[in-house]
Amino acid sequence: MTEPESARDAPDMTARRGRLTVYLGAAPGVGKTYGALDELHRRRARGTDVVVGLVETHGRSGTAHQLEGLEVLPRAVVEHRGTQLTELDVPAVLARRPQVVLVDELAHTNAPGSPHDKRWRDVHELLDAGIDVVTTVNVQHLESLNDDVARITGVQQRETVPDAVVRAADQIQLVDLPPQALRRRLAHGNVYRAEQVDASLSAFFRVGNLTALRELALLWLADLVDDDLAAYRRAHRIDQPWPARERVVVAVTGGPETDTLLRRGARIAQRAAGSELVAVHVLPSDGLPSTTPATIAAQRRLAESLGGTFHTVVGEDVASGVVEFARGVNATMIVVGVSRRGRLRSLLVEGNGPEIARLAGSIDVHLVTHEHARAGRRTSAARRSPLSRGRLLAGWVLALAGPVAVTALLALAEDLLSLPSDLMLFLALTVLVAIVGGLWPAIVSAVVGFVLLNWFFTQPTGRLTVADPENVLALTVFVLVAAAVASVVDLAARRASEAFRARAEASALAAISRSVLAGEDTAAALVARLRETFTLTAVALLERRDDGWRVLASDGTDPATTPEEASTVLTVDDTRALALSGRILPASDRRVLEAFASQVGILLTQERLRGQAAQALALEQADATRTALLAAVSHDLRTPLATIRASVDGLTSADLHLSAADRASLVETLADSTGRLERLIDNLLDLSRLQTGSVRPVLRATSLDEVVPLAIEGYAPSAVRMEVPEDLPLVRTDAGLLERVVANLVSNAVRHSPPGAPVTVSAATVADSVVVQVVDAGPGVDDELKERLFAPFQRLGDSSGAGLGLGLAVADGLARAVGAELRAEDTPGTGLTMVVTLPVAAPEPDGRRA
């Protein structure tokens, strides 16, 4: 067969990936396929090799008319459940190798047996081959919008396509119609058949539905265009915002005014459709948090509840960090609050609002006043001295006594040292005081040193006046340098203390998070760790019930039983709290305490989910057992019942004259079927008892001579052979239950053994155990099936209909109940060996086995 001329003349496109063009419809019937076919006609007129791979006309004459003049490839026929279905023939398209192919309905699910499960995967294969594809999809089939469409229209779309597939298209053409125009097209019969029009107009094609779908399509496409714009700005290094969309950035400080700012920003963003609310919190570049994580978490939840997003960035200062972030997200407005600094401090230090306005450039800045504006900031725990009380006391003593001691020393060496040397000694003393006692003792030391230098060592001595202007300058510089050095030393000590605390907190929280996520901790362990970390007297995890508080976990002496009894209370969630007893914790510890509470909440949630998962697994197993039981009982229990009914009818019928042999045969059949039914019911009852935990074994010293002969009773020696030595030690078990275990194993072995190959039951001593083996010469079981061997209703290829597949499941459950272990091994040669390992009974004080 010769290759088509168009395929031979087509250029080699294997070196590039094909281009994807998507006609995105706001609703069915807007004309996606018509537009795609129109594009194929235009490309064909320009000399491009185009074919129609697959088009669904849905009986629309206009769409069918557009196919005229275009080459349409035959479809692939797929057989499914006796029905012939047609799908896109991907190999035919690859063999034809056009430059452009039209593939309709991108979200379509292919028939089972097709090369790909979804049509968009077919399209990807064509694109990989270098063939350009034109396709269509409706907005309701986009994966991210599926739930929204279902809420709007009440119709859950079963066929969806991942958003990423459509977003990756080289070109997206939105096909849209006003709702009234689309309804007129529907009423004229241009979309559906006449009998479907009324139902469609009153259901899916209501004006509200079509308007909402239209808005979804426009917003989805706007997001895509916005991403393209951001990529273009990055590629061309454009820093200035382009106001293509209203995007409001709210500067979050963590202060009490943040809620007001977020709500004001949300109201501004709601004024224009498609606007976005973005909250940003700037973390100082030193990594030390300026507010508690709980506060930031609460503000994050508020931002998200208002429909916005929350971001945390690191910046040298708040103003520059906010402006850089706003430029990065192409913001059109920044919302910032009036500074909380007092009026005096505002004169010295400019607030963030004016600084952001100065740096914002073309971005609008909305300054919001609030009830905390100009109220002044409370002294935070971070501004308190990080030094201990002992160091502070030593610093004050050194600040007051040190200058006096240095003055006395300099007085003794007055002829040896000049004023510059005196200044250097006093400066060294100030630095030492700053290291020991912090900022304010160092300032006092510098002032006292200034006074002493002026009185004792500056001419004229004995007076607080200075004759030489140079000495005035030297003393002034001394005080300023001493204050500056003291401030730097104090700040370094403060930052070192904060960094050490932050590192300790991070290390503790990381250890807790790892243990919680790994499922290694319990609520009691976390409560104990909390008490040890903060050296508390007691910690209790409380839960509020209808009748009061209940202690879930506690550690320490005399833990609180209600929040009122505790020194400190931390809220875990709406119904649970941590009650801390002992010393009153400083506010600086609240951050770690809140993190502990969060971890406790996560742990409790994990425990609840694990419990629910266990319940769900148990329900799933019970449901699977019930389903399998119903399926098996419908056949396996009815078979012996039918046989019994037939035998009884034959024996009691007055119309039948049976010979003695026939009557004996019917009686034998009746006995066999009754025995089989009895065994099935016994197994079902045993399985039910095992699953409900009602089996109560009585363990005592037992000889296997009492168990094995009873288990194989009823089998001929040619069918079952027993090899149990008489000198075996006693085993600790329940004789009745162990007998059922061995009987079930023997019954299973006999059923699978070939004629003339007897089953062997043997026993032997191995270390401190006695091993019972039931050996058959049957077909055996593959290794991968041995794990399923002891599951209920597992026949593993046995189609004899001789049982429900419960024998081994019951044997395994009863073996566990009596403390034995049951496992399956291969019989050398062929067959299966069931091994029961029993513990040897402990000897009694007189030497006998107990």
PDB file of N, CA and C in Angstrom, residues 359-408:
ATOM      1  N   LEU A 359       8.197  55.200  49.081  1.00  0.00           N
ATOM      2  CA  LEU A 359       8.831  54.182  48.258  1.00  0.00           C
ATOM      3  C   LEU A 359       7.898  53.582  47.208  1.00  0.00           C
ATOM      4  N   ALA A 360       6.583  53.789  47.349  1.00  0.00           N
ATOM      5  CA  ALA A 360       5.611  53.058  46.527  1.00  0.00           C
ATOM      6  C   ALA A 360       5.639  53.452  45.063  1.00  0.00           C
ATOM      7  N   GLY A 361       6.038  54.668  44.744  1.00  0.00           N
ATOM      8  CA  GLY A 361       6.050  55.093  43.343  1.00  0.00           C
ATOM      9  C   GLY A 361       4.642  55.206  42.786  1.00  0.00           C
ATOM     10  N   SER A 362       4.330  54.425  41.746  1.00  0.00           N
ATOM     11  CA  SER A 362       3.028  54.522  41.087  1.00  0.00           C
ATOM     12  C   SER A 362       1.936  53.721  41.782  1.00  0.00           C
ATOM     13  N   ILE A 363       2.265  52.983  42.832  1.00  0.00           N
ATOM     14  CA  ILE A 363       1.261  52.197  43.569  1.00  0.00           C
ATOM     15  C   ILE A 363       0.540  53.121  44.543  1.00  0.00           C
ATOM     16  N   ASP A 364      -0.786  53.103  44.522  1.00  0.00           N
ATOM     17  CA  ASP A 364      -1.567  53.896  45.460  1.00  0.00           C
ATOM     18  C   ASP A 364      -1.373  53.366  46.875  1.00  0.00           C
ATOM     19  N   VAL A 365      -1.331  54.298  47.845  1.00  0.00           N
ATOM     20  CA  VAL A 365      -1.208  53.930  49.255  1.00  0.00           C
ATOM     21  C   VAL A 365      -2.421  54.466  49.994  1.00  0.00           C
ATOM     22  N   HIS A 366      -3.137  53.537  50.643  1.00  0.00           N
ATOM     23  CA  HIS A 366      -4.346  53.897  51.392  1.00  0.00           C
ATOM     24  C   HIS A 366      -4.000  53.843  52.876  1.00  0.00           C
ATOM     25  N   LEU A 367      -3.951  54.996  53.534  1.00  0.00           N
ATOM     26  CA  LEU A 367      -3.594  55.086  54.948  1.00  0.00           C
ATOM     27  C   LEU A 367      -4.879  55.025  55.770  1.00  0.00           C
ATOM     28  N   VAL A 368      -4.975  54.024  56.648  1.00  0.00           N
ATOM     29  CA  VAL A 368      -6.200  53.778  57.417  1.00  0.00           C
ATOM     30  C   VAL A 368      -5.954  54.143  58.868  1.00  0.00           C
ATOM     31  N   THR A 369      -6.819  54.977  59.412  1.00  0.00           N
ATOM     32  CA  THR A 369      -6.745  55.281  60.836  1.00  0.00           C
ATOM     33  C   THR A 369      -7.507  54.228  61.620  1.00  0.00           C
ATOM     34  N   HIS A 370      -7.192  54.116  62.898  1.00  0.00           N
ATOM     35  CA  HIS A 370      -7.807  53.089  63.742  1.00  0.00           C
ATOM     36  C   HIS A 370      -7.735  53.555  65.188  1.00  0.00           C
ATOM     37  N   GLU A 371      -8.373  52.800  66.066  1.00  0.00           N
ATOM     38  CA  GLU A 371      -8.483  53.230  67.451  1.00  0.00           C
ATOM     39  C   GLU A 371      -7.152  53.188  68.192  1.00  0.00           C
ATOM     40  N   HIS A 372      -6.173  52.461  67.663  1.00  0.00           N
ATOM     41  CA  HIS A 372      -4.866  52.377  68.318  1.00  0.00           C
ATOM     42  C   HIS A 372      -3.863  53.377  67.751  1.00  0.00           C
ATOM     43  N   ALA A 373      -4.283  54.203  66.786  1.00  0.00           N
ATOM     44  CA  ALA A 373      -3.359  55.155  66.162  1.00  0.00           C
ATOM     45  C   ALA A 373      -2.885  56.177  67.185  1.00  0.00           C
ATOM     46  N   ARG A 374      -1.578  56.460  67.160  1.00  0.00           N
ATOM     47  CA  ARG A 374      -0.926  57.442  68.020  1.00  0.00           C
ATOM     48  C   ARG A 374      -1.125  57.152  69.502  1.00  0.00           C
ATOM     49  N   ALA A 375      -1.533  55.936  69.835  1.00  0.00           N
ATOM     50  CA  ALA A 375      -1.771  55.624  71.246  1.00  0.00           C
ATOM     51  C   ALA A 375      -0.489  55.252  71.970  1.00  0.00           C
ATOM     52  N   GLY A 376       0.582  55.083  71.206  1.00  0.00           N
ATOM     53  CA  GLY A 376       1.832  54.653  71.816  1.00  0.00           C
ATOM     54  C   GLY A 376       1.871  53.157  71.989  1.00  0.00           C
ATOM     55  N   ARG A 377       3.039  52.590  71.867  1.00  0.00           N
ATOM     56  CA  ARG A 377       3.193  51.140  71.977  1.00  0.00           C
ATOM     57  C   ARG A 377       3.573  50.776  73.401  1.00  0.00           C
ATOM     58  N   ARG A 378       2.969  49.694  73.864  1.00  0.00           N
ATOM     59  CA  ARG A 378       3.358  49.183  75.168  1.00  0.00           C
ATOM     60  C   ARG A 378       4.760  48.602  75.097  1.00  0.00           C
ATOM     61  N   THR A 379       5.469  48.678  76.217  1.00  0.00           N
ATOM     62  CA  THR A 379       6.795  48.085  76.260  1.00  0.00           C
ATOM     63  C   THR A 379       6.671  46.588  76.202  1.00  0.00           C
ATOM     64  N   SER A 380       7.175  46.023  75.151  1.00  0.00           N
ATOM     65  CA  SER A 380       7.052  44.581  74.954  1.00  0.00           C
ATOM     66  C   SER A 380       8.077  43.848  75.771  1.00  0.00           C
ATOM     67  N   ALA A 381       7.856  42.564  75.865  1.00  0.00           N
ATOM     68  CA  ALA A 381       8.802  41.721  76.605  1.00  0.00           C
ATOM     69  C   ALA A 381      10.172  41.737  75.956  1.00  0.00           C
ATOM     70  N   ALA A 382      10.210  41.999  74.646  1.00  0.00           N
ATOM     71  CA  ALA A 382      11.490  41.991  73.932  1.00  0.00           C
ATOM     72  C   ALA A 382      12.368  43.142  74.359  1.00  0.00           C
ATOM     73  N   ARG A 383      11.781  44.275  74.914  1.00  0.00           N
ATOM     74  CA  ARG A 383      12.582  45.413  75.311  1.00  0.00           C
ATOM     75  C   ARG A 383      13.053  45.317  76.748  1.00  0.00           C
ATOM     76  N   ARG A 384      12.578  44.367  77.505  1.00  0.00           N
ATOM     77  CA  ARG A 384      13.048  44.186  78.867  1.00  0.00           C
ATOM     78  C   ARG A 384      14.433  43.564  78.838  1.00  0.00           C
ATOM     79  N   SER A 385      15.158  43.778  79.914  1.00  0.00           N
ATOM     80  CA  SER A 385      16.522  43.284  79.944  1.00  0.00           C
ATOM     81  C   SER A 385      16.531  41.762  79.949  1.00  0.00           C
ATOM     82  N   PRO A 386      17.397  41.183  79.106  1.00  0.00           N
ATOM     83  CA  PRO A 386      17.487  39.724  79.095  1.00  0.00           C
ATOM     84  C   PRO A 386      18.394  39.186  80.187  1.00  0.00           C
ATOM     85  N   LEU A 387      18.989  40.105  80.997  1.00  0.00           N
ATOM     86  CA  LEU A 387      19.950  39.682  82.005  1.00  0.00           C
ATOM     87  C   LEU A 387      19.230  39.236  83.272  1.00  0.00           C
ATOM     88  N   SER A 388      19.909  38.404  84.026  1.00  0.00           N
ATOM     89  CA  SER A 388      19.349  37.919  85.280  1.00  0.00           C
ATOM     90  C   SER A 388      19.401  39.019  86.338  1.00  0.00           C
ATOM     91  N   ARG A 389      18.653  38.783  87.425  1.00  0.00           N
ATOM     92  CA  ARG A 389      18.615  39.785  88.491  1.00  0.00           C
ATOM     93  C   ARG A 389      19.989  39.943  89.133  1.00  0.00           C
ATOM     94  N   GLY A 390      20.735  38.851  89.244  1.00  0.00           N
ATOM     95  CA  GLY A 390      22.074  38.945  89.829  1.00  0.00           C
ATOM     96  C   GLY A 390      23.013  39.789  88.994  1.00  0.00           C
ATOM     97  N   ARG A 391      22.951  39.616  87.656  1.00  0.00           N
ATOM     98  CA  ARG A 391      23.822  40.419  86.793  1.00  0.00           C
ATOM     99  C   ARG A 391      23.424  41.885  86.824  1.00  0.00           C
ATOM    100  N   LEU A 392      22.120  42.140  86.886  1.00  0.00           N
ATOM    101  CA  LEU A 392      21.684  43.540  86.970  1.00  0.00           C
ATOM    102  C   LEU A 392      22.187  44.185  88.257  1.00  0.00           C
ATOM    103  N   LEU A 393      22.092  43.483  89.367  1.00  0.00           N
ATOM    104  CA  LEU A 393      22.580  44.022  90.639  1.00  0.00           C
ATOM    105  C   LEU A 393      24.077  44.263  90.595  1.00  0.00           C
ATOM    106  N   ALA A 394      24.819  43.293  90.024  1.00  0.00           N
ATOM    107  CA  ALA A 394      26.270  43.472  89.903  1.00  0.00           C
ATOM    108  C   ALA A 394      26.603  44.642  88.996  1.00  0.00           C
ATOM    109  N   GLY A 395      25.805  44.832  87.930  1.00  0.00           N
ATOM    110  CA  GLY A 395      26.048  45.966  87.040  1.00  0.00           C
ATOM    111  C   GLY A 395      25.845  47.299  87.732  1.00  0.00           C
ATOM    112  N   TRP A 396      24.807  47.424  88.539  1.00  0.00           N
ATOM    113  CA  TRP A 396      24.565  48.688  89.253  1.00  0.00           C
ATOM    114  C   TRP A 396      25.644  48.954  90.291  1.00  0.00           C
ATOM    115  N   VAL A 397      26.071  47.903  90.988  1.00  0.00           N
ATOM    116  CA  VAL A 397      27.157  48.080  91.970  1.00  0.00           C
ATOM    117  C   VAL A 397      28.427  48.533  91.259  1.00  0.00           C
ATOM    118  N   LEU A 398      28.733  47.881  90.129  1.00  0.00           N
ATOM    119  CA  LEU A 398      29.942  48.254  89.390  1.00  0.00           C
ATOM    120  C   LEU A 398      29.813  49.656  88.805  1.00  0.00           C
ATOM    121  N   ALA A 399      28.581  50.056  88.381  1.00  0.00           N
ATOM    122  CA  ALA A 399      28.378  51.387  87.813  1.00  0.00           C
ATOM    123  C   ALA A 399      28.606  52.482  88.839  1.00  0.00           C
ATOM    124  N   LEU A 400      28.273  52.207  90.104  1.00  0.00           N
ATOM    125  CA  LEU A 400      28.428  53.232  91.152  1.00  0.00           C
ATOM    126  C   LEU A 400      29.794  53.171  91.829  1.00  0.00           C
ATOM    127  N   ALA A 401      30.261  51.937  92.102  1.00  0.00           N
ATOM    128  CA  ALA A 401      31.535  51.818  92.820  1.00  0.00           C
ATOM    129  C   ALA A 401      32.727  51.841  91.878  1.00  0.00           C
ATOM    130  N   GLY A 402      32.536  51.398  90.618  1.00  0.00           N
ATOM    131  CA  GLY A 402      33.656  51.332  89.686  1.00  0.00           C
ATOM    132  C   GLY A 402      34.284  52.690  89.414  1.00  0.00           C
ATOM    133  N   PRO A 403      33.512  53.740  89.081  1.00  0.00           N
ATOM    134  CA  PRO A 403      34.127  55.059  88.851  1.00  0.00           C
ATOM    135  C   PRO A 403      34.894  55.575  90.064  1.00  0.00           C
ATOM    136  N   VAL A 404      34.375  55.298  91.277  1.00  0.00           N
ATOM    137  CA  VAL A 404      35.084  55.743  92.483  1.00  0.00           C
ATOM    138  C   VAL A 404      36.427  55.025  92.594  1.00  0.00           C
ATOM    139  N   ALA A 405      36.433  53.709  92.330  1.00  0.00           N
ATOM    140  CA  ALA A 405      37.681  52.963  92.416  1.00  0.00           C
ATOM    141  C   ALA A 405      38.679  53.414  91.366  1.00  0.00           C
ATOM    142  N   VAL A 406      38.191  53.678  90.135  1.00  0.00           N
ATOM    143  CA  VAL A 406      39.101  54.144  89.079  1.00  0.00           C
ATOM    144  C   VAL A 406      39.638  55.522  89.424  1.00  0.00           C
ATOM    145  N   THR A 407      38.779  56.384  90.020  1.00  0.00           N
ATOM    146  CA  THR A 407      39.236  57.716  90.413  1.00  0.00           C
ATOM    147  C   THR A 407      40.333  57.614  91.459  1.00  0.00           C
ATOM    148  N   ALA A 408      40.151  56.720  92.455  1.00  0.00           N
ATOM    149  CA  ALA A 408      41.176  56.540  93.479  1.00  0.00           C
ATOM    150  C   ALA A 408      42.468  56.034  92.868  1.00  0.00           C
TER     151      ALA A 408
END
